[in-house]
Amino acid sequence: MSVNADLQRERAAATLDSEDFARWWAGGSLLLEERRTLERRFYADPDFAESVHPSCLSYKERYEQTVARSTRFLAKLRQWQRERQPQLQLSVNMLRDFRMLLSGSVGTALFQQSFPLRVHFTMFMTTLLSQGTEEQQAQWLNRAWHMDGVLGTYAQTELGHGSFIRGLETRADYDPLTQEFILNTPTQSSYKWWPGGLGNTANVAIVLAQLYVKGNHYGLQSFVVRIRDERTHEPLTGVDVGDIGPRLGGNGVNNGFLGLHDVRIPRNQMLMKNAQVLTDGTFVQGRPPLLLYGTMVYVRVIILKDVLFGLLQGATIATRYSVVRRQSRINNDEPEVSILDHITQQAKILPQIARGVSYRLVSDWLWRFYDEVIRQLEDESTPERNSLPELHALSCCLKAVATDEASEGVDRLRKSCGGHGFLSSANFDSIYGLATAAYTYEGEYTVLLLQAARYLVGQYVDSLKRKVMPSSVSYLRDTARLAWGKNLTANCVRALQISAMEQVRQAWQTQKMHQSSKVSAEMASNLTGRQLTSAAIAHAHAFFTRNALEQLEALRRKGDLSPNISLVLGQLVELFVIDTFLRQSGCVLRWNNGITGTQLRFVERRFEELLAKLRPNAVALVDGFDFHDRVLGSTLGCHDGRVYERLMEEARRNPVNQEPVNSSFHNHLLPMMRGKL
């Protein structure tokens, strides 16, 4: 099949070898070829072809199609896994890799609106691993992995409560006579609401509920609750369960509601690795209660990878389309140019590529940090080493800011494609729907910022006391003013750090001021909310920029990068830092009043220079992300650039166009015209 001539010219003129970049991006030649082999296994299978565009299906049809495809997908995937590794060892890392496969290229290609068993393989199984005893894991984990009568979900969020998990109303009362827990959702607002797969797919749920024993409250605990019959799938007695209806995106997930009315479960179905209820009702607290929320931290760490994937999907579509699409002349005596030749279009697209690549560098570091913290917590010989608060704060503010900027970035990329970007066949609706959903799930944006800000204020107070500080917040004790040097990138990072430090200081001072007026500490925090959220956002920007630069330098020291990749990555990370600085310029100039107009113009000029340097490699870069056409799912972003042909092909296979005259003409339009309104 022919390839668009403009795309061919772009690829021929690039100095970056996209295949070389793809090998690095995938983690090496072996991993790249392994993924491509897996993709071919699925994409060549006619069982996974789309006979009609998913947007033309009803909500019910889409769910049923997704479930049917899921079962075929999992059967084929398990066969592939057994060929590679006959004996799989279940672990958090293995589940992380499986989760990334589901939300990565193969999973995205086959399930553009996500996957109804995704929560089963991530939050449900991860919680069993992290919170279940060895006996409980033996009872549930292997069956869950093989889906042997167990299809799970994780039920935390309620109709009336989301991120404020202490406010959850679902109750679990222990009955020492029968050694059972009695679970209830006592109010309408206490119904579980949103869990993925809960509506019609899952038959077992890990339910977070407030534990009561003999009238005493012992906080939130996790309970394994069977909600549907293993053989008939009928809801069990006392269980009210269903689907919550269509959403803005992710309509393959089957989000559901769950009401529990005097549902009894055995004592051993409370997950008891970190806390126990003995047969007589004695409550025993084991490891730190914060570990109960480890599943959320785990998912927040992974969400950063999810949103960078979606952002780069959108950037690939927009970049290829912007080469194919010709619009307006730059010089009157020359033909219309590719819209990517307009600097205004470059400014919409190239910073999003830079952001996605920089997020990748930071997310790799964040996962290693998560691993390190888990090892610390498992090592009981060094209880004084606990980086969990730092990890929690980082995962909160980075998740909040990354999902906000990624969803904004995807929408900007859609807009950069003009009217065609608004078509469902462009696939920005699916990409945006998943990106913007991540803004809210596993911690609502503002709530997470406030949690991170509380940590930052505490660390700022510690800095005043000259205490040892974690590395991510060590800049809070650096009160030196900005000394503008020759290194623009270093200037930008330091200016962002000063802005963050000053906003944390202002938040602390504002809290103190409100507390001095005799209001409660809680009210003082509420009145300081705007300053606290601003401080957390500023901290996230300062951390993202500094860490991306540090990770790039670490890769260069290891010698993992070819000269060309090192050069282009350096340009991308620098563009990310400068773009962040310019986007935050209001905050930066407020707290760094020594920055002059001349210095700011230097930054803006460098921003435009980087656009010009990256422009010749734009197509090679997005080719290097190695998204198969099925992954992009877009008429605008295919590798061959046949945009207009694909748009017309998709229009012609629209079910509405399968008959020359729609029945609505004879049933409605013709009678109306005869009536001569």
XYZ file of C-alpha atoms in Angstrom:
677
model
C 0.000 0.000 0.000
C 1.343 3.446 -0.900
C 2.727 5.819 1.729
C 2.005 9.538 1.709
C 4.831 11.332 -0.093
C 5.227 14.023 2.579
C 5.680 11.397 5.292
C 8.215 9.582 3.142
C 10.238 12.786 2.734
C 10.132 13.456 6.475
C 11.453 9.981 7.280
C 14.183 10.194 4.666
C 15.401 13.589 5.908
C 15.467 12.758 9.656
C 18.809 12.501 11.449
C 17.303 10.276 14.151
C 17.042 6.564 13.361
C 13.509 5.712 14.515
C 14.352 2.014 14.809
C 17.318 2.836 17.040
C 15.047 5.020 19.184
C 12.386 2.259 19.276
C 14.952 -0.207 20.640
C 15.904 2.176 23.427
C 12.280 3.086 24.174
C 11.300 -0.594 24.466
C 14.227 -1.419 26.761
C 16.361 -3.203 24.182
C 16.174 -5.238 20.990
C 14.879 -8.388 22.680
C 11.986 -6.630 24.417
C 11.109 -4.727 21.241
C 10.973 -7.894 19.156
C 9.066 -9.738 21.884
C 6.389 -7.049 21.926
C 6.145 -6.935 18.137
C 5.827 -10.710 17.988
C 3.006 -10.589 20.520
C 1.289 -7.810 18.571
C 1.454 -9.798 15.328
C -0.061 -12.767 17.126
C -3.174 -10.743 17.920
C -3.455 -8.256 15.076
C -3.288 -10.936 12.394
C -6.116 -12.868 14.058
C -9.459 -12.159 12.321
C -11.257 -12.799 15.629
C -9.925 -9.430 16.803
C -10.878 -7.407 13.726
C -13.358 -4.517 14.017
C -16.311 -5.115 11.681
C -17.811 -1.760 12.635
C -16.299 1.237 14.413
C -16.885 0.915 18.196
C -18.500 4.357 18.337
C -21.385 2.943 16.266
C -22.236 0.338 18.937
C -24.734 0.802 21.755
C -23.461 0.785 25.350
C -24.784 -2.755 25.905
C -23.350 -4.006 22.598
C -19.969 -2.534 23.414
C -19.858 -4.233 26.816
C -20.858 -7.612 25.395
C -18.354 -7.317 22.556
C -15.615 -6.323 25.017
C -16.298 -9.288 27.319
C -16.328 -11.730 24.391
C -13.079 -10.283 23.101
C -11.569 -10.300 26.614
C -12.071 -14.037 27.045
C -10.470 -14.776 23.654
C -7.667 -12.348 24.424
C -6.862 -13.896 27.808
C -6.930 -17.454 26.449
C -4.516 -16.537 23.677
C -2.330 -14.497 26.022
C -2.068 -17.339 28.546
C -0.980 -19.690 25.801
C 1.785 -17.239 24.870
C 2.826 -16.876 28.522
C 3.044 -20.651 29.002
C 5.239 -20.942 25.928
C 7.628 -18.344 27.316
C 7.541 -19.239 31.004
C 5.787 -22.475 32.003
C 6.062 -21.693 35.740
C 5.018 -18.139 36.552
C 5.906 -16.754 39.995
C 3.196 -14.344 41.117
C 4.612 -11.100 42.500
C 3.824 -7.388 42.542
C 6.411 -6.848 39.787
C 4.889 -9.581 37.627
C 1.417 -8.101 38.103
C 2.828 -4.663 37.289
C 4.212 -6.014 34.010
C 0.892 -7.709 33.238
C -0.972 -4.507 34.072
C 1.315 -2.543 31.745
C 0.622 -5.061 29.000
C -3.134 -4.554 29.445
C -2.838 -0.772 29.393
C 0.026 -0.786 26.884
C 0.134 -1.450 23.164
C -1.706 -4.787 22.854
C -4.354 -4.004 25.455
C -4.980 -0.542 24.015
C -5.198 -1.816 20.433
C -7.819 -4.420 21.277
C -9.670 -2.439 23.964
C -9.695 1.245 23.044
C -12.325 1.846 25.743
C -10.319 -0.171 28.282
C -10.797 -3.644 29.691
C -13.409 -5.003 32.157
C -10.944 -7.329 33.937
C -8.195 -4.738 34.319
C -8.980 -4.132 37.998
C -9.002 -7.896 38.619
C -5.368 -8.223 37.541
C -4.154 -5.066 39.221
C -5.916 -3.816 42.318
C -7.704 -7.050 43.299
C -4.703 -9.346 42.955
C -2.196 -6.761 44.173
C -4.243 -6.234 47.337
C -4.341 -9.999 47.937
C -0.551 -10.046 47.622
C 0.117 -7.017 49.796
C -2.562 -7.474 52.485
C -3.389 -11.186 52.547
C -1.715 -13.735 54.813
C 0.012 -16.753 53.286
C -3.092 -18.826 54.022
C -5.387 -16.269 52.373
C -3.138 -16.036 49.347
C -3.180 -19.825 49.064
C -6.981 -19.725 49.162
C -7.551 -16.909 46.670
C -4.507 -15.879 44.670
C -3.952 -18.867 42.395
C -7.671 -19.115 41.644
C -7.741 -15.404 40.845
C -4.763 -15.665 38.472
C -6.349 -18.581 36.613
C -9.849 -17.035 36.888
C -10.961 -20.313 38.435
C -14.354 -19.196 39.727
C -12.887 -15.872 40.870
C -13.328 -12.637 38.893
C -12.400 -9.805 41.198
C -12.726 -6.080 41.680
C -11.685 -3.560 44.342
C -14.603 -1.728 45.972
C -13.522 1.369 47.848
C -15.213 4.477 46.418
C -18.811 5.097 47.482
C -21.656 7.111 46.051
C -21.112 9.756 48.726
C -17.357 9.444 49.383
C -14.324 9.134 47.137
C -10.845 10.324 48.027
C -11.749 11.043 51.674
C -11.549 7.381 52.570
C -11.902 7.933 56.308
C -15.428 9.066 55.512
C -16.443 5.748 53.940
C -19.689 4.486 55.461
C -19.713 0.763 54.601
C -19.616 -1.210 57.879
C -18.256 -4.599 58.854
C -19.458 -5.725 62.307
C -17.810 -8.770 63.836
C -20.062 -11.433 65.373
C -17.927 -13.502 67.804
C -20.679 -16.114 68.235
C -20.551 -17.188 64.581
C -17.030 -15.848 63.897
C -18.365 -13.892 60.933
C -18.333 -10.322 59.709
C -21.675 -8.735 58.808
C -21.309 -6.199 56.016
C -23.771 -3.402 55.364
C -24.060 -0.289 53.266
C -26.420 1.454 55.700
C -27.313 4.492 53.575
C -27.773 5.210 49.904
C -24.595 7.303 49.920
C -22.659 4.300 51.273
C -23.269 2.193 48.169
C -19.988 1.317 46.476
C -19.855 3.252 43.203
C -17.345 3.207 40.320
C -15.258 0.032 40.793
C -14.184 -1.324 37.408
C -15.732 -4.658 36.443
C -18.174 -4.511 39.342
C -21.342 -3.990 37.293
C -21.766 -7.331 35.534
C -18.320 -8.935 35.349
C -16.878 -9.525 38.832
C -18.167 -12.163 41.243
C -15.822 -11.353 44.148
C -14.962 -7.928 45.555
C -12.372 -6.696 48.002
C -14.553 -4.313 49.986
C -13.121 -1.548 52.157
C -15.308 -1.115 55.232
C -15.204 0.434 58.687
C -14.528 -2.353 61.183
C -16.564 -2.517 64.406
C -16.033 -5.111 67.141
C -18.306 -5.033 70.210
C -19.151 -1.412 69.426
C -15.499 -0.333 69.137
C -14.311 1.205 65.863
C -11.007 -0.047 64.402
C -10.838 1.919 61.164
C -10.877 0.764 57.568
C -10.075 -2.840 56.764
C -10.258 -4.938 53.593
C -12.704 -7.842 53.227
C -13.041 -10.467 50.490
C -16.742 -10.701 49.657
C -18.340 -13.016 47.111
C -21.112 -11.017 45.434
C -22.310 -13.363 42.666
C -22.840 -17.118 42.538
C -19.812 -18.860 41.071
C -21.909 -21.021 38.703
C -24.997 -18.959 37.853
C -23.521 -15.443 38.300
C -26.755 -14.416 40.042
C -26.260 -11.803 42.814
C -26.139 -13.476 46.215
C -28.649 -12.831 48.989
C -28.257 -9.324 50.382
C -26.249 -8.114 47.389
C -27.553 -5.298 45.166
C -25.204 -4.884 42.196
C -25.290 -3.368 38.699
C -23.671 -1.086 36.122
C -23.623 2.703 36.710
C -24.099 3.601 33.019
C -22.122 5.259 30.193
C -19.218 7.578 30.973
C -17.219 10.175 29.113
C -14.656 7.445 28.316
C -13.527 3.973 29.336
C -16.878 2.433 28.493
C -15.426 -1.074 28.284
C -14.648 -1.118 32.021
C -18.161 -1.992 33.309
C -18.020 0.316 36.341
C -20.642 -0.689 38.875
C -22.514 -0.071 42.112
C -22.757 -2.398 45.107
C -25.097 -2.454 48.077
C -24.628 -4.955 50.920
C -27.441 -5.807 53.332
C -26.513 -8.110 56.240
C -24.049 -10.044 54.088
C -22.111 -12.490 56.253
C -18.592 -13.679 55.471
C -16.221 -15.926 57.488
C -13.658 -14.304 59.798
C -10.803 -15.428 57.535
C -12.089 -13.239 54.705
C -10.800 -10.091 56.353
C -7.327 -9.601 54.863
C -5.106 -10.019 57.905
C -1.491 -9.513 56.911
C -1.379 -6.072 58.541
C -4.172 -6.352 61.156
C -6.153 -9.217 62.676
C -9.401 -9.920 64.473
C -8.990 -12.992 66.691
C -11.818 -15.481 67.197
C -12.905 -13.790 70.460
C -13.021 -10.368 68.773
C -9.644 -9.088 69.971
C -8.221 -6.644 67.432
C -4.474 -6.862 66.782
C -2.804 -4.085 64.800
C 0.287 -5.303 62.995
C 2.251 -3.204 60.573
C 1.516 0.507 59.969
C -2.138 1.235 59.136
C -0.945 3.310 56.170
C -0.017 0.031 54.464
C -3.751 -0.547 54.012
C -3.633 2.161 51.361
C -0.639 0.612 49.580
C -2.822 -0.474 46.659
C -3.703 3.148 45.931
C -0.060 4.238 46.052
C 0.831 1.367 43.712
C -1.825 2.377 41.197
C -0.889 6.070 41.376
C 2.688 5.173 40.512
C 1.477 3.202 37.465
C -0.999 5.912 36.387
C 1.941 8.128 35.459
C 2.904 5.536 32.817
C -0.717 5.245 31.673
C -1.119 8.947 30.975
C 2.224 9.362 29.211
C 1.182 6.477 26.937
C -2.061 8.254 26.023
C -0.302 11.601 25.606
C 2.202 10.091 23.173
C -0.585 8.298 21.296
C -2.191 11.697 20.731
C 1.157 13.275 19.822
C 1.834 10.572 17.218
C -1.564 11.104 15.590
C -1.201 14.893 15.585
C 2.384 14.832 14.279
C 1.677 12.558 11.318
C -1.515 14.376 10.457
C 0.286 17.731 10.658
C 2.774 16.578 8.029
C 0.092 15.254 5.673
C -2.251 18.208 6.119
C -1.266 21.182 3.971
C -2.773 24.528 4.853
C -1.830 28.099 3.922
C 1.301 29.450 2.296
C 4.214 30.828 4.253
C 5.678 32.440 1.118
C 3.130 33.665 -1.404
C 5.052 32.313 -4.393
C 5.266 28.769 -2.969
C 2.668 25.976 -2.483
C 0.760 25.401 0.745
C 2.995 23.862 3.420
C 2.517 21.065 5.903
C 0.930 22.645 8.943
C 3.812 21.297 11.058
C 5.996 23.879 9.266
C 4.060 26.629 11.068
C 5.772 27.445 14.356
C 2.383 27.796 16.018
C 1.659 24.135 15.220
C 5.087 23.056 16.447
C 4.395 24.862 19.724
C 1.180 22.836 20.150
C 2.695 19.420 19.420
C 6.422 19.214 20.177
C 6.146 20.203 23.882
C 3.653 17.346 24.341
C 6.203 14.886 22.941
C 8.799 16.377 25.286
C 6.406 16.064 28.217
C 5.613 12.424 27.437
C 9.293 11.463 27.156
C 10.188 13.327 30.363
C 7.307 11.670 32.203
C 8.721 8.337 31.054
C 12.106 9.114 32.628
C 10.494 10.198 35.903
C 8.023 7.299 35.999
C 10.857 4.770 35.637
C 12.568 6.378 38.619
C 9.320 6.481 40.603
C 8.751 2.759 40.098
C 12.282 2.003 41.353
C 11.600 4.192 44.381
C 8.332 2.313 45.018
C 10.256 -0.972 44.907
C 12.800 0.399 47.374
C 10.087 1.539 49.802
C 8.342 -1.841 49.686
C 11.653 -3.550 50.509
C 12.115 -1.164 53.433
C 8.686 -1.999 54.797
C 9.252 -5.743 54.420
C 12.601 -5.494 56.243
C 11.623 -5.504 59.907
C 15.284 -5.230 60.984
C 15.396 -1.532 59.977
C 12.053 -0.044 61.075
C 13.597 3.428 61.304
C 14.061 3.519 57.511
C 10.648 4.460 56.209
C 10.299 6.438 52.998
C 6.585 5.676 52.665
C 5.479 9.241 53.577
C 7.784 10.669 50.907
C 6.554 8.141 48.331
C 2.931 8.852 49.242
C 3.404 12.614 48.878
C 5.259 12.239 45.584
C 2.733 9.807 44.132
C -0.065 12.212 45.135
C 1.262 15.403 43.573
C 2.881 13.780 40.529
C -0.284 11.812 39.745
C -2.416 14.944 40.137
C -0.270 17.202 37.967
C 0.564 14.563 35.335
C -3.070 13.597 34.771
C -4.094 17.259 34.586
C -1.390 18.130 32.070
C -1.813 14.929 30.048
C -5.569 15.395 29.645
C -5.021 19.038 28.740
C -2.260 17.962 26.346
C -4.404 15.348 24.596
C -7.150 17.925 24.077
C -4.637 20.439 22.729
C -3.401 17.777 20.302
C -6.994 17.084 19.232
C -7.534 20.765 18.574
C -4.300 20.894 16.599
C -5.939 18.490 14.107
C -8.762 20.930 13.378
C -12.224 19.623 12.558
C -11.014 16.128 11.663
C -9.712 15.737 15.234
C -13.311 15.947 16.428
C -14.311 12.756 14.618
C -14.587 9.558 16.637
C -12.523 7.836 13.952
C -9.596 10.112 14.913
C -9.789 8.348 18.324
C -9.068 11.384 20.454
C -12.341 10.754 22.298
C -11.122 7.384 23.623
C -7.635 8.691 24.446
C -8.982 11.804 26.167
C -11.659 9.846 28.029
C -9.075 7.566 29.632
C -6.643 10.414 30.363
C -9.233 12.646 31.988
C -10.695 9.738 33.996
C -7.263 9.284 35.568
C -7.510 12.904 36.811
C -10.131 11.675 39.282
C -9.791 7.954 39.973
C -7.429 6.667 42.663
C -7.403 10.083 44.261
C -9.213 13.208 43.107
C -6.935 15.995 41.863
C -7.445 18.582 44.635
C -7.569 16.038 47.460
C -4.232 14.573 46.383
C -2.664 18.039 46.167
C -3.816 18.805 49.705
C -2.358 15.523 50.985
C 0.977 16.298 49.334
C 0.881 19.866 50.663
C 0.461 18.696 54.270
C 3.643 16.667 53.863
C 5.456 19.632 52.294
C 4.483 22.007 55.111
C 5.659 19.432 57.648
C 8.973 19.097 55.835
C 9.344 22.883 55.666
C 8.929 23.075 59.443
C 11.557 20.337 59.786
C 13.902 22.371 57.584
C 13.608 25.276 60.020
C 14.633 22.860 62.784
C 17.648 21.754 60.693
C 16.451 18.151 60.519
C 17.639 15.699 57.869
C 15.295 15.921 54.894
C 14.350 13.454 52.125
C 16.051 14.211 48.820
C 12.842 15.146 46.997
C 12.291 18.120 49.325
C 15.882 19.007 50.229
C 15.559 22.264 48.238
C 13.139 23.588 50.888
C 16.062 24.508 53.125
C 17.887 26.368 50.312
C 16.945 30.021 50.816
C 19.483 31.432 48.349
C 18.071 33.756 45.722
C 18.246 32.902 42.037
C 21.673 33.617 40.549
C 21.010 33.729 36.798
C 23.848 31.971 35.001
C 24.677 30.834 31.475
C 22.867 27.490 31.802
C 19.244 28.351 30.959
C 17.959 24.911 31.941
C 19.575 25.129 35.381
C 18.160 28.645 35.783
C 14.653 27.394 34.996
C 14.832 24.451 37.407
C 16.198 26.626 40.215
C 13.501 29.259 39.597
C 10.817 26.546 39.818
C 12.332 25.252 43.074
C 12.384 28.740 44.581
C 8.762 29.223 43.526
C 7.815 25.938 45.198
C 9.734 26.733 48.382
C 8.188 30.189 48.636
C 4.686 28.845 48.082
C 5.190 26.186 50.754
C 6.448 28.915 53.099
C 3.455 31.115 52.284
C 1.062 28.211 52.920
C 2.702 27.556 56.295
C 2.536 31.242 57.261
C -1.099 31.505 56.166
C -2.018 28.454 58.246
C -0.270 29.969 61.272
C -2.095 33.262 60.743
C -5.486 31.544 60.673
C -4.641 29.407 63.699
C -3.663 32.529 65.650
C -7.207 33.812 65.109
C -8.468 30.935 67.258
C -9.868 28.727 64.487
C -9.262 24.989 64.570
C -6.308 23.444 62.766
C -8.749 21.834 60.322
C -10.434 25.159 59.562
C -7.053 26.830 59.175
C -6.125 24.207 56.572
C -9.426 24.762 54.792
C -8.880 28.533 54.693
C -5.351 27.938 53.367
C -6.541 25.517 50.686
C -5.633 27.674 47.691
C -2.103 28.270 48.950
C -1.660 24.589 49.828
C -2.728 23.303 46.416
C -0.533 25.909 44.691
C 2.425 24.739 46.773
C 1.885 21.091 45.811
C 1.559 21.958 42.108
C 4.747 24.025 42.249
C 6.561 21.171 44.017
C 5.453 18.714 41.310
C 6.766 20.980 38.541
C 10.063 21.504 40.360
C 10.439 17.761 40.934
C 9.469 16.738 37.398
C 11.996 19.082 35.800
C 14.886 18.318 38.160
C 14.306 14.560 38.130
C 13.964 14.357 34.330
C 17.349 16.068 33.965
C 18.896 13.790 36.597
C 17.574 10.641 34.908
C 18.882 11.806 31.528
C 22.337 12.385 33.005
C 22.226 8.962 34.689
C 21.461 7.303 31.336
C 24.328 9.165 29.703
C 26.754 8.124 32.463
C 25.737 4.491 32.032
C 26.493 4.729 28.325
C 23.050 3.386 27.389
C 22.397 6.019 24.723
C 23.715 6.354 21.188
C 25.007 9.852 20.347
C 21.924 10.667 18.253
C 19.448 9.474 20.874
C 21.369 11.310 23.595
C 21.246 14.511 21.550
C 17.516 14.299 20.814
C 16.629 13.256 24.376
C 18.623 16.223 25.634
C 16.639 18.538 23.374
C 13.341 17.016 24.515
C 14.113 17.248 28.221
C 15.379 20.807 27.813
C 12.191 21.701 25.930
C 10.139 20.134 28.725
C 11.971 22.175 31.374
C 11.684 25.448 29.463
C 8.056 24.831 28.498
C 7.236 24.125 32.161
C 9.029 27.326 33.178
C 7.109 29.407 30.625
C 3.757 27.800 31.477
C 4.392 28.585 35.150
C 5.776 32.043 34.448
C 3.160 33.819 36.548
C 4.201 31.869 39.616
C 7.904 32.017 38.684
C 7.966 35.794 38.227
C 5.998 36.337 41.415
C 8.591 34.572 43.541
C 11.726 35.355 41.514
C 11.412 39.099 41.078
C 15.030 39.398 39.969
C 14.298 37.841 36.571
C 14.500 40.551 33.927
C 12.616 40.947 30.677
C 15.850 40.297 28.797
C 16.384 37.002 30.622
C 12.811 35.957 29.926
C 13.291 36.705 26.229
C 16.389 34.471 26.237
C 14.227 31.625 27.557
C 11.523 32.250 24.949
C 14.121 32.397 22.184
C 15.627 29.105 23.338
C 12.145 27.560 23.334
C 11.752 28.475 19.656
C 15.279 27.267 18.849
C 14.438 23.864 20.323
C 11.256 23.678 18.244
C 13.361 24.286 15.140
C 15.951 21.670 16.169
C 13.308 19.016 16.857
C 11.127 19.760 13.822
C 13.187 17.643 11.321
C 13.007 14.620 13.630
C 9.369 14.946 14.669
C 8.082 12.063 12.537
C 11.106 9.872 13.315
C 10.491 10.476 17.015
C 6.848 9.418 16.996
C 7.735 6.493 14.733
C 10.210 5.533 17.468
C 7.406 5.131 19.998
C 6.480 2.216 17.715
C 2.714 2.477 18.001
C 1.056 0.017 15.646
C -1.864 1.479 13.677
C -4.201 -0.690 15.768
C -2.872 0.945 18.945
C -3.548 4.438 17.624
C -6.961 3.418 16.265
C -7.006 6.620 14.244
C -7.805 7.553 10.658
C -5.495 10.553 11.074
C -2.418 8.897 12.541
C -1.709 5.751 10.527
C 1.881 4.990 9.559
C 1.156 5.296 5.835
C -0.370 8.781 6.149
C -3.364 7.955 3.926
C -5.532 10.304 5.957
C -8.167 11.309 3.419
C -8.572 7.792 2.030
C -9.103 6.377 5.527
C -11.545 9.102 6.503
C -13.662 8.285 3.458
C -13.374 4.517 4.011
C -14.551 4.908 7.603
C -17.463 7.103 6.532
C -18.552 4.582 3.926
C -18.652 1.678 6.392
C -20.786 3.683 8.810
C -24.009 1.659 9.378
C -26.080 4.754 8.597
C -24.661 4.728 5.055
C -25.480 1.086 4.305
C -28.810 2.002 2.671
C -29.376 4.851 0.198
C -32.571 6.006 1.930
C -32.918 5.695 5.678
C -36.268 4.447 6.986
C -36.698 7.685 8.923
C -37.410 9.446 5.621
C -40.559 7.410 4.915
C -41.622 7.237 8.570
C -41.085 10.855 9.552
C -39.575 13.269 7.039
C -41.940 12.518 4.131
C -45.140 12.803 6.260
C -43.809 16.087 7.652
C -43.159 17.495 4.166
C -46.603 16.367 2.973
C -48.094 18.137 5.949
C -46.535 21.386 4.671
C -45.564 22.744 8.075
